[in-house]
GROMACS .gro file of C-alpha atoms in nm:
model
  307
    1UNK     CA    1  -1.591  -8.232   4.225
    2UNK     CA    2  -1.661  -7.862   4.163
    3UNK     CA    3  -1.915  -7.800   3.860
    4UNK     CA    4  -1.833  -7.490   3.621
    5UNK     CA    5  -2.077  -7.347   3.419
    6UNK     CA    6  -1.945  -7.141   3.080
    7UNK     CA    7  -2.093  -6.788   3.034
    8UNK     CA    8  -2.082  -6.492   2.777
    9UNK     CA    9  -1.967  -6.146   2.942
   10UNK     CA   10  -2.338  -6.066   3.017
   11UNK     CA   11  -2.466  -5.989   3.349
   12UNK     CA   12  -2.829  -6.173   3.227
   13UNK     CA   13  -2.621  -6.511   3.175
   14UNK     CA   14  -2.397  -6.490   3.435
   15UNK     CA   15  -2.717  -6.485   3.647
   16UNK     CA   16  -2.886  -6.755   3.501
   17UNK     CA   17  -2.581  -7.000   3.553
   18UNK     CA   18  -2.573  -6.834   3.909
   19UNK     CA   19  -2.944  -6.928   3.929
   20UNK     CA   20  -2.889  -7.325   3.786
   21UNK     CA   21  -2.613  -7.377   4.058
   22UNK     CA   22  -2.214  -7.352   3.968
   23UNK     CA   23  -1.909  -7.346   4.144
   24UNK     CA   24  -1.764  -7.115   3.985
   25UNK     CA   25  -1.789  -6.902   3.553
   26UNK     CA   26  -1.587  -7.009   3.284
   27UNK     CA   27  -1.577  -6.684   3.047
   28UNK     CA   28  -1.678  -6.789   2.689
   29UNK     CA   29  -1.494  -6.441   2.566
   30UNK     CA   30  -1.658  -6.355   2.203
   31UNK     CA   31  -1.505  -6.152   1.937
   32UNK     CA   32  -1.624  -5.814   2.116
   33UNK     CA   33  -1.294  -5.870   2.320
   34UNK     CA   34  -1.038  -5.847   2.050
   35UNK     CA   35  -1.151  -5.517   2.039
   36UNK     CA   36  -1.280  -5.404   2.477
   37UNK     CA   37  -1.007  -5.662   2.542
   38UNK     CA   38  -0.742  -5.374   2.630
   39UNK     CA   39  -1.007  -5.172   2.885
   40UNK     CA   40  -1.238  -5.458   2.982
   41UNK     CA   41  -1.234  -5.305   3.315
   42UNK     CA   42  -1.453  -5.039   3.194
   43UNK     CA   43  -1.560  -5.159   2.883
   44UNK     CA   44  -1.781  -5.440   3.041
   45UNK     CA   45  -2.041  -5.391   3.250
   46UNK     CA   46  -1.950  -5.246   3.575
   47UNK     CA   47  -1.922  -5.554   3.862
   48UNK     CA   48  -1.982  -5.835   3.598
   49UNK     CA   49  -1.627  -5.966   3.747
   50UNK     CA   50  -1.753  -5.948   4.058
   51UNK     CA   51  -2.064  -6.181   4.031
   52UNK     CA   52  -1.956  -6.519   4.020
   53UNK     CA   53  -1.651  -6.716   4.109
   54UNK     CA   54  -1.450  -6.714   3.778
   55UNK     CA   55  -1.247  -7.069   3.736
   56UNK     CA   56  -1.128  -6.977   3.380
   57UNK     CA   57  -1.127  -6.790   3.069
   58UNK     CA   58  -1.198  -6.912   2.738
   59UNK     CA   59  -0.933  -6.806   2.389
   60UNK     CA   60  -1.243  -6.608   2.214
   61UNK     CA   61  -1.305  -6.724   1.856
   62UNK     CA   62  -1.153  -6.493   1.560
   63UNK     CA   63  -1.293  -6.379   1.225
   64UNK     CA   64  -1.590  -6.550   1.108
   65UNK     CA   65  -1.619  -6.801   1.441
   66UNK     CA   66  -1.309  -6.963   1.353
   67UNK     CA   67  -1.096  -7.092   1.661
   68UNK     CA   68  -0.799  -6.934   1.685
   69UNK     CA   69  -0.529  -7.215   1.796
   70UNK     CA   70  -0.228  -7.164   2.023
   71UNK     CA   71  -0.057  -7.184   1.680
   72UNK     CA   72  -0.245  -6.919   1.545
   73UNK     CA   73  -0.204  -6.680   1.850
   74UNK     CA   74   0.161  -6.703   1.936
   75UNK     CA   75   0.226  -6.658   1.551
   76UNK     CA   76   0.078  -6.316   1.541
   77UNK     CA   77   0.269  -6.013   1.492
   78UNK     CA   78   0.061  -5.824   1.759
   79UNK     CA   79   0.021  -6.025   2.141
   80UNK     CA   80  -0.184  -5.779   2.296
   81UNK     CA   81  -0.513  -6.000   2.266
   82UNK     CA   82  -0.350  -6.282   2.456
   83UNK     CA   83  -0.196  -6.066   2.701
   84UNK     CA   84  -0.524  -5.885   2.771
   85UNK     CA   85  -0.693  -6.255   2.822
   86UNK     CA   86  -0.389  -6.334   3.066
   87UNK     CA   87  -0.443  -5.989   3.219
   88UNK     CA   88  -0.830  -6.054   3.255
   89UNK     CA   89  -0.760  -6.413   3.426
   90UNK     CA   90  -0.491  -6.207   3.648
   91UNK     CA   91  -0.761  -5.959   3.759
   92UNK     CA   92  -0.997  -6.223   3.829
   93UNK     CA   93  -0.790  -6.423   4.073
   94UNK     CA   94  -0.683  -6.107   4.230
   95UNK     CA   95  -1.080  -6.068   4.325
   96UNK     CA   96  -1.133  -6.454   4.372
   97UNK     CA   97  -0.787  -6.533   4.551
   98UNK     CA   98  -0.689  -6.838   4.356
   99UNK     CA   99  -0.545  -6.937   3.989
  100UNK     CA  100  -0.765  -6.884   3.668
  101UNK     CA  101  -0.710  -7.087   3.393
  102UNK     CA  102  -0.691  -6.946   3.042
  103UNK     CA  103  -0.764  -7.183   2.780
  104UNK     CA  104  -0.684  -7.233   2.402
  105UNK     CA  105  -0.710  -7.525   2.157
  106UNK     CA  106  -0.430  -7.649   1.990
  107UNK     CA  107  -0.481  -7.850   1.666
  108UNK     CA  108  -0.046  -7.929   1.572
  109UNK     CA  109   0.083  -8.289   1.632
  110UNK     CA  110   0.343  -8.373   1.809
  111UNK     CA  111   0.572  -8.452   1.498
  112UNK     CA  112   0.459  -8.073   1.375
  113UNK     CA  113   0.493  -7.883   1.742
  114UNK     CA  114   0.829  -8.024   1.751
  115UNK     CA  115   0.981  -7.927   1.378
  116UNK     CA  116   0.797  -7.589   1.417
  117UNK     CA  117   1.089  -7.474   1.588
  118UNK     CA  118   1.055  -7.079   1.554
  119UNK     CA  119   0.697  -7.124   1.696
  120UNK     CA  120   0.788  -7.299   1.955
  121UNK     CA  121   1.076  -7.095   2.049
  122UNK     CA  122   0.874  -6.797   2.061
  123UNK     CA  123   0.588  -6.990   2.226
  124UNK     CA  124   0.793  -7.057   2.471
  125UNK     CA  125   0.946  -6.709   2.557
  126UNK     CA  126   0.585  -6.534   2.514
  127UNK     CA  127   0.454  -6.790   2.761
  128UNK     CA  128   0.748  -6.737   3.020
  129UNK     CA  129   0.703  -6.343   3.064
  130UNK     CA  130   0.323  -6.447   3.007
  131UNK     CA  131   0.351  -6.616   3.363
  132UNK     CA  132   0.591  -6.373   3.508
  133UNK     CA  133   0.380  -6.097   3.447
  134UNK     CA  134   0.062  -6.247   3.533
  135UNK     CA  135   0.152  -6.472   3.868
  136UNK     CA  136  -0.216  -6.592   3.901
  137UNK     CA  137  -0.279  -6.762   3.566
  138UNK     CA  138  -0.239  -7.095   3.436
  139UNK     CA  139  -0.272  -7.212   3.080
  140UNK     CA  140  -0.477  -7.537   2.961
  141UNK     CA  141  -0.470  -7.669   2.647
  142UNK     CA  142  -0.744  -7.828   2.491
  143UNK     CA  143  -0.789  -8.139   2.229
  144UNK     CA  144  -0.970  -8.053   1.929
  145UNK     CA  145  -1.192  -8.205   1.674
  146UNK     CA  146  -1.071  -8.407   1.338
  147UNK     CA  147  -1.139  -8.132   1.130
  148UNK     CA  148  -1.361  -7.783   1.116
  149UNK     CA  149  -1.551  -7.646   0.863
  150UNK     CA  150  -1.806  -7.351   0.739
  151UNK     CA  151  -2.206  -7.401   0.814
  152UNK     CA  152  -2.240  -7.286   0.429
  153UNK     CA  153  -2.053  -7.580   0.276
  154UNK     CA  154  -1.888  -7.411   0.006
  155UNK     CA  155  -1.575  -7.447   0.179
  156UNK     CA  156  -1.369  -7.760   0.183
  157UNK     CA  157  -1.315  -7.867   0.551
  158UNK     CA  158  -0.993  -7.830   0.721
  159UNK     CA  159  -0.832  -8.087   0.856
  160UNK     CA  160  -0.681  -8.079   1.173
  161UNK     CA  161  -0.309  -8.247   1.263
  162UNK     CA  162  -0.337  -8.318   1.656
  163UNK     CA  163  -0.664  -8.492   1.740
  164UNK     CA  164  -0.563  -8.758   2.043
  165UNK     CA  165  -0.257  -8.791   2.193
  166UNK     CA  166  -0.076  -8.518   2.036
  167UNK     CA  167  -0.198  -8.225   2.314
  168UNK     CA  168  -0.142  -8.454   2.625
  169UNK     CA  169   0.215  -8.480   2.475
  170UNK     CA  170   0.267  -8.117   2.421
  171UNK     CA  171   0.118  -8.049   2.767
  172UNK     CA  172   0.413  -8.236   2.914
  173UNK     CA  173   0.649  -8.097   2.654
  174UNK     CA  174   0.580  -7.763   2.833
  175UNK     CA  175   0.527  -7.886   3.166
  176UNK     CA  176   0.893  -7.935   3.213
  177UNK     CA  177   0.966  -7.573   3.149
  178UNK     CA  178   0.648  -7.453   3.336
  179UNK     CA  179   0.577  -7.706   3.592
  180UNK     CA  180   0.192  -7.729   3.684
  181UNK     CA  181   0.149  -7.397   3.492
  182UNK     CA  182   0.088  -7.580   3.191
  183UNK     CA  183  -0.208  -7.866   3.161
  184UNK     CA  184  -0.429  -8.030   2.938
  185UNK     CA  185  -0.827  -7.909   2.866
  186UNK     CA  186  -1.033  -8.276   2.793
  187UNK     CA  187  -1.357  -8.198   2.581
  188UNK     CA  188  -1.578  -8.550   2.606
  189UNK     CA  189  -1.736  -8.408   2.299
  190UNK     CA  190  -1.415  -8.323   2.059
  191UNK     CA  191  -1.298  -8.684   2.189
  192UNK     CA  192  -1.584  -8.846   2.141
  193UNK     CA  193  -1.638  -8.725   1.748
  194UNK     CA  194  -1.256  -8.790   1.708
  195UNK     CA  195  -1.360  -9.180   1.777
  196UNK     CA  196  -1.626  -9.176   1.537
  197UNK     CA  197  -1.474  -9.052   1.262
  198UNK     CA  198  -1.096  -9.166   1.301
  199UNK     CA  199  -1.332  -9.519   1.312
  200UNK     CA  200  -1.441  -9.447   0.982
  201UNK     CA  201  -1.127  -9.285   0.845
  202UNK     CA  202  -0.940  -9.653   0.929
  203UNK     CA  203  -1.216  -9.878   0.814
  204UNK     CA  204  -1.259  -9.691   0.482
  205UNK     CA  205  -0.898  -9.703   0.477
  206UNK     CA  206  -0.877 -10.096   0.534
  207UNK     CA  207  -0.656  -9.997   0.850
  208UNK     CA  208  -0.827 -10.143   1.132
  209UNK     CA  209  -0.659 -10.472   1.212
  210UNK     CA  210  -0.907 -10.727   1.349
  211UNK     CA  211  -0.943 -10.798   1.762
  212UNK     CA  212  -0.781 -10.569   2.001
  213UNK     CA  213  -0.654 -10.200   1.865
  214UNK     CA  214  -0.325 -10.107   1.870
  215UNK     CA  215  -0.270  -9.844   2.166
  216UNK     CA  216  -0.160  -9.535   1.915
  217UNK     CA  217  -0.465  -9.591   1.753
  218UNK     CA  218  -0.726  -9.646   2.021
  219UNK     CA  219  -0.920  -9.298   2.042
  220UNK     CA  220  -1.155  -9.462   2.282
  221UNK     CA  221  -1.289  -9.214   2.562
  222UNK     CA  222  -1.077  -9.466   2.793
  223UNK     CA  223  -0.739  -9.355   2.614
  224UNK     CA  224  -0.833  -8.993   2.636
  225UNK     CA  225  -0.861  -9.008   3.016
  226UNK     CA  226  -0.586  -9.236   3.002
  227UNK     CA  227  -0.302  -9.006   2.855
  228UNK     CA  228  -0.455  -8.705   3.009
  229UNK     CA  229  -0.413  -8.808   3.391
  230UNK     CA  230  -0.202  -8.630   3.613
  231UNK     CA  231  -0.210  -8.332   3.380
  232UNK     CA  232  -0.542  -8.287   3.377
  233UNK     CA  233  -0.637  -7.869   3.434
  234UNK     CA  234  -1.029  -7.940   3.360
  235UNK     CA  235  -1.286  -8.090   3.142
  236UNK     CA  236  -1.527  -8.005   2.918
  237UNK     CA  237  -1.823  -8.207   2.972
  238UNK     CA  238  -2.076  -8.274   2.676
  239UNK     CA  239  -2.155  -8.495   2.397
  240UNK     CA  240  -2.286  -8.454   1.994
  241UNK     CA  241  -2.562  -8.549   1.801
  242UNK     CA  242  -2.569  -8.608   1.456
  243UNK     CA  243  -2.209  -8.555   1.265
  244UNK     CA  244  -2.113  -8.341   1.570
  245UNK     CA  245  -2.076  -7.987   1.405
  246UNK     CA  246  -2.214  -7.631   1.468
  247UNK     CA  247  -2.610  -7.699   1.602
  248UNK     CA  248  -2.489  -8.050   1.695
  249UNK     CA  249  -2.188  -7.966   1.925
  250UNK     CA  250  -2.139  -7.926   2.246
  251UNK     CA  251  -2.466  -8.126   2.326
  252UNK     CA  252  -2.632  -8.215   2.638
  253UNK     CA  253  -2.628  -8.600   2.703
  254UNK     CA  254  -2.904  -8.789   2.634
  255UNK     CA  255  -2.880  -9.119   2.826
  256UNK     CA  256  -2.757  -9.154   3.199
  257UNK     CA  257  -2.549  -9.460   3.163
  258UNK     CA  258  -2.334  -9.240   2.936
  259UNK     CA  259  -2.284  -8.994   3.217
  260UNK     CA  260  -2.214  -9.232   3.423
  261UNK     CA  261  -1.943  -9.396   3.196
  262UNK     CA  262  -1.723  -9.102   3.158
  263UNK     CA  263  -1.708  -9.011   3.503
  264UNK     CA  264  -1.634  -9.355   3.626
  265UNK     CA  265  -1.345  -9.285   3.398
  266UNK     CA  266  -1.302  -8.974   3.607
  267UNK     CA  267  -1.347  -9.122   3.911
  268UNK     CA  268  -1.148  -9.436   3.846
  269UNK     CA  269  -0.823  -9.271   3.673
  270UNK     CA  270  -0.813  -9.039   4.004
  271UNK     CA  271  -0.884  -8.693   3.856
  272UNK     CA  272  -0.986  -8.386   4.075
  273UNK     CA  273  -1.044  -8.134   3.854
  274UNK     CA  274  -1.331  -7.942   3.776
  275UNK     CA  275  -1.589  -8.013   3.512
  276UNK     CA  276  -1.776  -7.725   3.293
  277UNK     CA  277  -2.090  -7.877   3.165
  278UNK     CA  278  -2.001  -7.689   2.848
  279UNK     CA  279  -2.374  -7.762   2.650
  280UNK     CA  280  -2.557  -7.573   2.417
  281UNK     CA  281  -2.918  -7.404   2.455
  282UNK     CA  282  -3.141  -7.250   2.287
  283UNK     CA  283  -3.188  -6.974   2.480
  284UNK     CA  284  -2.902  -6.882   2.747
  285UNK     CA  285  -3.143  -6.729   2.980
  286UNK     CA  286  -3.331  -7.019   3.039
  287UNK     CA  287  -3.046  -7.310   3.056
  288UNK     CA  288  -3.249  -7.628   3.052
  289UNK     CA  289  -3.001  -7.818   2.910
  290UNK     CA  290  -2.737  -7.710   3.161
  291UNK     CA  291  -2.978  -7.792   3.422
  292UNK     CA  292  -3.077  -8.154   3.285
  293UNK     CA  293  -2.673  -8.208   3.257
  294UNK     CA  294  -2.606  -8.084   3.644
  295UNK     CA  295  -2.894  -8.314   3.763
  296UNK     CA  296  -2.778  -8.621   3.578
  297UNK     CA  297  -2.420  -8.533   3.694
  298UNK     CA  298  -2.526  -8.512   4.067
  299UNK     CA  299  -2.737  -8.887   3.966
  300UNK     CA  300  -2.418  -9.029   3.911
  301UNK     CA  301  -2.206  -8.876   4.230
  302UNK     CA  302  -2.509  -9.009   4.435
  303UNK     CA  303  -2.444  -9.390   4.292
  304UNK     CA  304  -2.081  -9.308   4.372
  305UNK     CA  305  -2.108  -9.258   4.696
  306UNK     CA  306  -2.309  -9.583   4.743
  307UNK     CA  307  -2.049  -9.792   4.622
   0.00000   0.00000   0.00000
């Protein structure tokens, strides 16, 4: 099981992931590259590409740190920011000599994807010269949360469509027009907040029957590795604290038997892919929580091997 670590385009965190022990740099590309985007050869720091094994490249975030979804981005009039991500994942497996995975969220259900039929038209052309031009690359799609909102509060929250099964559907949607090209991204931490509150959502609502769920509505972290097998491109690894938003995403774990119960999932649904221990710090020059994660990850592949 290869272990990713995610990393701004600065040399100073590159190194300190490089110092904590990775297999290989996702790129956590910030705004900067909207605008560097179209000479990040020169506009970045000269052999930053070079450092590290790069295993993928992250969408980066739009105005105000809003995500921009695979909706959003294949709906714009100008493509040149997603072709310069492409064309950065391109250059890096050109210096690593494998695939690079570019990754974006996508927040549509099903139902929507499918009646959007002018976005997905165009999604789908964009993406086909998107892979002809760029040979190397692979795109993985990743689940999202129930809904996103400002740190100020003084916006309503908005509420997002495709929380569970919807991306592992549209991830085979496209997978018979792109093959293995196309897979799914599996954040433990969006799936894990989409159990807590699509818990709450039904039992306010008076939804939840009694005993057993009903399969379509079963957002337990079993179902997510369920529906995601065999499509599987990588996962995010991390958890929440507290209602799961902005200083409590994207947590480090704080017990080991958790730990241990999502990757038995791993482990016993067959997946190979790589894991980016995707946590947040407080300072990303000294990654303790990255470090805490990686040794209670290798805890659990030493039990593994014992059984």
């Amino acid at each position: 099981m290869e272990i990713y670590a995610k990393a701004s385009l600065k040399p100073a965190e590159i190194q300190e992931k490089i110092n904590c022990g990775c297999d290989g740099i996702e790129y956590n590309l910030e705004k900067d590259f909207m605008i560097k985007g179209g000479s990040f050869e020169t506009s970045y720091p000269n052999g930053i590409f070079q450092m590290h094994n790069a295993g993928a490249v992250h969408f980066p975030f739009g105005a105000d740190r809003q995500m921009m979804n695979m909706e959003h981005i294949f709906q714009q009039e100008d493509l040149s920011v997603v072709r310069n991500v492409f064309r950065l994942a391109q250059h890096c497996a050109g210096i690593w000599g494998h695939k690079v995975l570019v990754i974006m969220h996508s927040s549509l259900s099903y139902y929507d994807f499918m009646e959007y039929e002018m976005y997905r038209s165009r999604l789908e052309w964009e993406l086909g010269q998107l892979f002809l031009d760029f040979p190397m690359t692979e795109l993985g799609i990743e689940n999202v949360v129930p809904m996103e909102y400002q740190e100020t509060g003084t916006e309503s929250p908005r509420l997002c469509n495709g929380i569970f099964t919807d991306t592992a559907r549209i991830v085979r949607y496209l997978r018979e027009r792109f093959g293995n090209r196309v897979g799914s991204v599996l954040d433990t931490c969006h799936a894990a907040m989409t159990e807590k509150y699509m818990k709450l959502l039904l039992a306010a609502a008076d939804f939840l029957p009694e005993g057993k769920l009903p399969e379509k509505i079963d957002y337990s972290m079993n179902h997510y590795f369920k529906e995601n097998q065999g499509i599987c491109k990588l996962i995010h690894f991390n958890d929440f604290t507290g209602n799961g938003y902005q200083k409590n995403h994207g947590a480090g774990f704080q017990s080991q038997e958790k730990v241990d119960m999502i990757l038995d999932l791993y482990r016993d649904y067959g997946y190979d892919c790589p894991l980016t221990l995707e946590v947040r710090e407080k300072d990303y020059l000294d990654c303790v929580n990255y470090r805490r994660t990686k040794f209670m990850t290798g805890q659990w592949m030493k039990k593994s091997l014992l059984h």
